[in-house]
CSV table of C-alpha atoms in Angstrom, one decimal:
chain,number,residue,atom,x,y,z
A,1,UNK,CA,-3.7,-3.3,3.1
A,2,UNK,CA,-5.1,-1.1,0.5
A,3,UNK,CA,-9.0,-1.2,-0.1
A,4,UNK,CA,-10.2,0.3,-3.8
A,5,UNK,CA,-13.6,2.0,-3.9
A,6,UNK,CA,-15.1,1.4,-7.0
A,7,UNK,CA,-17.6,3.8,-8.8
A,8,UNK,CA,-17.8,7.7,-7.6
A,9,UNK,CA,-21.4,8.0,-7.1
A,10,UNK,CA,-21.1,11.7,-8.6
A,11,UNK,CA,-18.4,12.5,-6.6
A,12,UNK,CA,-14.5,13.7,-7.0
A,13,UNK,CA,-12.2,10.9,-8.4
A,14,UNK,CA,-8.6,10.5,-7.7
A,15,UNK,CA,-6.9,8.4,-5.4
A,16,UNK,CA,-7.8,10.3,-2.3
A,17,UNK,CA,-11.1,9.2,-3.1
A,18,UNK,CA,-10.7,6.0,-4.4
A,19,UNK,CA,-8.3,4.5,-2.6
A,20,UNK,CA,-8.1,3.5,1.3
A,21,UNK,CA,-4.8,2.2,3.4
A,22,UNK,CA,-6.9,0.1,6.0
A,23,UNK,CA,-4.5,-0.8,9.0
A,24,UNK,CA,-5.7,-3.4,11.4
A,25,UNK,CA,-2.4,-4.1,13.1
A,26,UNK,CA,-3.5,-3.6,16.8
A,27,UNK,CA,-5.0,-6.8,16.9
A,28,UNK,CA,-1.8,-8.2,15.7
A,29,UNK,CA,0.3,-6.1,18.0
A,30,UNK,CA,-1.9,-7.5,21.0
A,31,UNK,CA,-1.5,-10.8,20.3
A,32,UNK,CA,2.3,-10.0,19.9
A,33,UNK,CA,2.2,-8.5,23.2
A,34,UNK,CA,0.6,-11.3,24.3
A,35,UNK,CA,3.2,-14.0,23.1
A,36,UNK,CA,5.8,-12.0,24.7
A,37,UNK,CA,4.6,-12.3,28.1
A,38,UNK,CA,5.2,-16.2,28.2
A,39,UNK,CA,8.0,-16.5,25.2
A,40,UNK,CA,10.9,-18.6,26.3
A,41,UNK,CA,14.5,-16.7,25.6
A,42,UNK,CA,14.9,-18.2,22.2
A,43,UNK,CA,11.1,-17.2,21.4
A,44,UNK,CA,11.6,-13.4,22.2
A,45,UNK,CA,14.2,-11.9,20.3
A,46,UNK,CA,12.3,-12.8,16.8
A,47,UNK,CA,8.6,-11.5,18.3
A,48,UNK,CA,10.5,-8.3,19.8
A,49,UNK,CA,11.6,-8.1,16.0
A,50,UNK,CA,8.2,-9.0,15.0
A,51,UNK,CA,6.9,-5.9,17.3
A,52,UNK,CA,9.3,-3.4,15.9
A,53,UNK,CA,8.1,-4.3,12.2
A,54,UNK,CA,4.5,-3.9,13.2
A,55,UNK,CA,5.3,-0.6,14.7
A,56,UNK,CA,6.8,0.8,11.8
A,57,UNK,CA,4.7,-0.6,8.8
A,58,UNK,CA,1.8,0.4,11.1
A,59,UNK,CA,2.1,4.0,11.5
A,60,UNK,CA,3.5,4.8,8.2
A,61,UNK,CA,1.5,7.6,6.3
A,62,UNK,CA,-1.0,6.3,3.7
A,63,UNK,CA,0.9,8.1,1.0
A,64,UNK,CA,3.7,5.9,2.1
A,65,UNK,CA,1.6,2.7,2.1
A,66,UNK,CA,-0.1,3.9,-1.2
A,67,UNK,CA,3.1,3.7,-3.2
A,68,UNK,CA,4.8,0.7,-1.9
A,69,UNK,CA,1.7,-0.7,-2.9
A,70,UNK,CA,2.3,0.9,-6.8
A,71,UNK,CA,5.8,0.0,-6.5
A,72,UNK,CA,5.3,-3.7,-5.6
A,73,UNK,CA,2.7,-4.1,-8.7
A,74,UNK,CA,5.1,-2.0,-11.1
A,75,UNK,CA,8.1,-4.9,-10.2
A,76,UNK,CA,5.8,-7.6,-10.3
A,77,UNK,CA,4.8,-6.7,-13.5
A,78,UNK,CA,8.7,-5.7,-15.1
A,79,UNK,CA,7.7,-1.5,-16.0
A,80,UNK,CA,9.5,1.3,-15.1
A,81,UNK,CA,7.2,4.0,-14.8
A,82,UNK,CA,9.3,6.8,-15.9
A,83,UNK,CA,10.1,4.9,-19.0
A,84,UNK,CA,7.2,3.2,-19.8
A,85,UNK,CA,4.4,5.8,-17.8
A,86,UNK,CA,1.3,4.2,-19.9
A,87,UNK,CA,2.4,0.5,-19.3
A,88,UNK,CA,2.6,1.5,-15.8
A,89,UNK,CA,-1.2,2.5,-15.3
A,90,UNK,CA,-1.9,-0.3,-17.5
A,91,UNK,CA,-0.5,-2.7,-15.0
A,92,UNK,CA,-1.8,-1.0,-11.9
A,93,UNK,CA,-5.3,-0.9,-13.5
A,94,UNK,CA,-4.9,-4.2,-13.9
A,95,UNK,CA,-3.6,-5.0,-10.5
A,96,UNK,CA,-6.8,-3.3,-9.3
A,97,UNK,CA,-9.8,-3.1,-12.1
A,98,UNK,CA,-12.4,-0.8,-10.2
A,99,UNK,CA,-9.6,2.1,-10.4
A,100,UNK,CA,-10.8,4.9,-12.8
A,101,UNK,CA,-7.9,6.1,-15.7
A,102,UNK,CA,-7.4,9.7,-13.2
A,103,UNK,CA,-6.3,7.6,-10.3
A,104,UNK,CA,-4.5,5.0,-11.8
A,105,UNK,CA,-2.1,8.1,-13.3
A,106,UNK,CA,-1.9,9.9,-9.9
A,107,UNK,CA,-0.9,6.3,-7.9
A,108,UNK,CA,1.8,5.9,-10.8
A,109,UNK,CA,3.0,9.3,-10.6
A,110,UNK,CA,2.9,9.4,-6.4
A,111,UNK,CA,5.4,6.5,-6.9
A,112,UNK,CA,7.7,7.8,-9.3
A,113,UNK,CA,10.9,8.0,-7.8
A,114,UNK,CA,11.6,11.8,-6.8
């Protein structure tokens, strides 16, 4: 989950400081934990599955989180952001209205592909 502060109080903008990948996936992994203990056989080889994918979306780098966050809204929305850069930023300022113009950019840029 990404959380977008909006307004920068007099401080630095940009995505470091406007944007922040919240992760609240140890409650989830608990009660994961928790249904494995008393899963029948045919219950426990989709929550072991269920456990690996919380593992791995859960301890990926914000960066990481950040642009398949950018990447999702630019499909959504049909834009290639090489090809079309400013109807990128249009659509992720849309996707997300308290993001100031500087972020916007570096979000769409952070998820060009390299």
């Amino acid at each position: 989950m990404l959380e977008f502060l909006s307004g920068n109080g007099g401080k630095k903008t940009g995505i470091q400081h406007e944007v922040l990948v919240l992760r609240d996936t140890e409650a989830a992994a608990d009660a994961i934990r928790e249904a494995l203990a008393g899963a029948s056989d045919a219950e426990r080889p989709g929550l072991e599955r269920a456990a690996a994918i919380l593992a791995e979306y859960g301890g990926r780098p914000e960066a990481e989180a950040r642009v398949a966050w950018v990447r999702g809204v630019l499909a959504e929305a049909g834009v290639d952001p090489v090809k079309e850069e400013v109807h990128a930023i249009k659509a992720v300022r849309q996707a997300e209205r308290s993001l100031s113009l500087r972020a916007a950019v570096e979000l769409v840029n952070e998820a060009k592909p390299k």
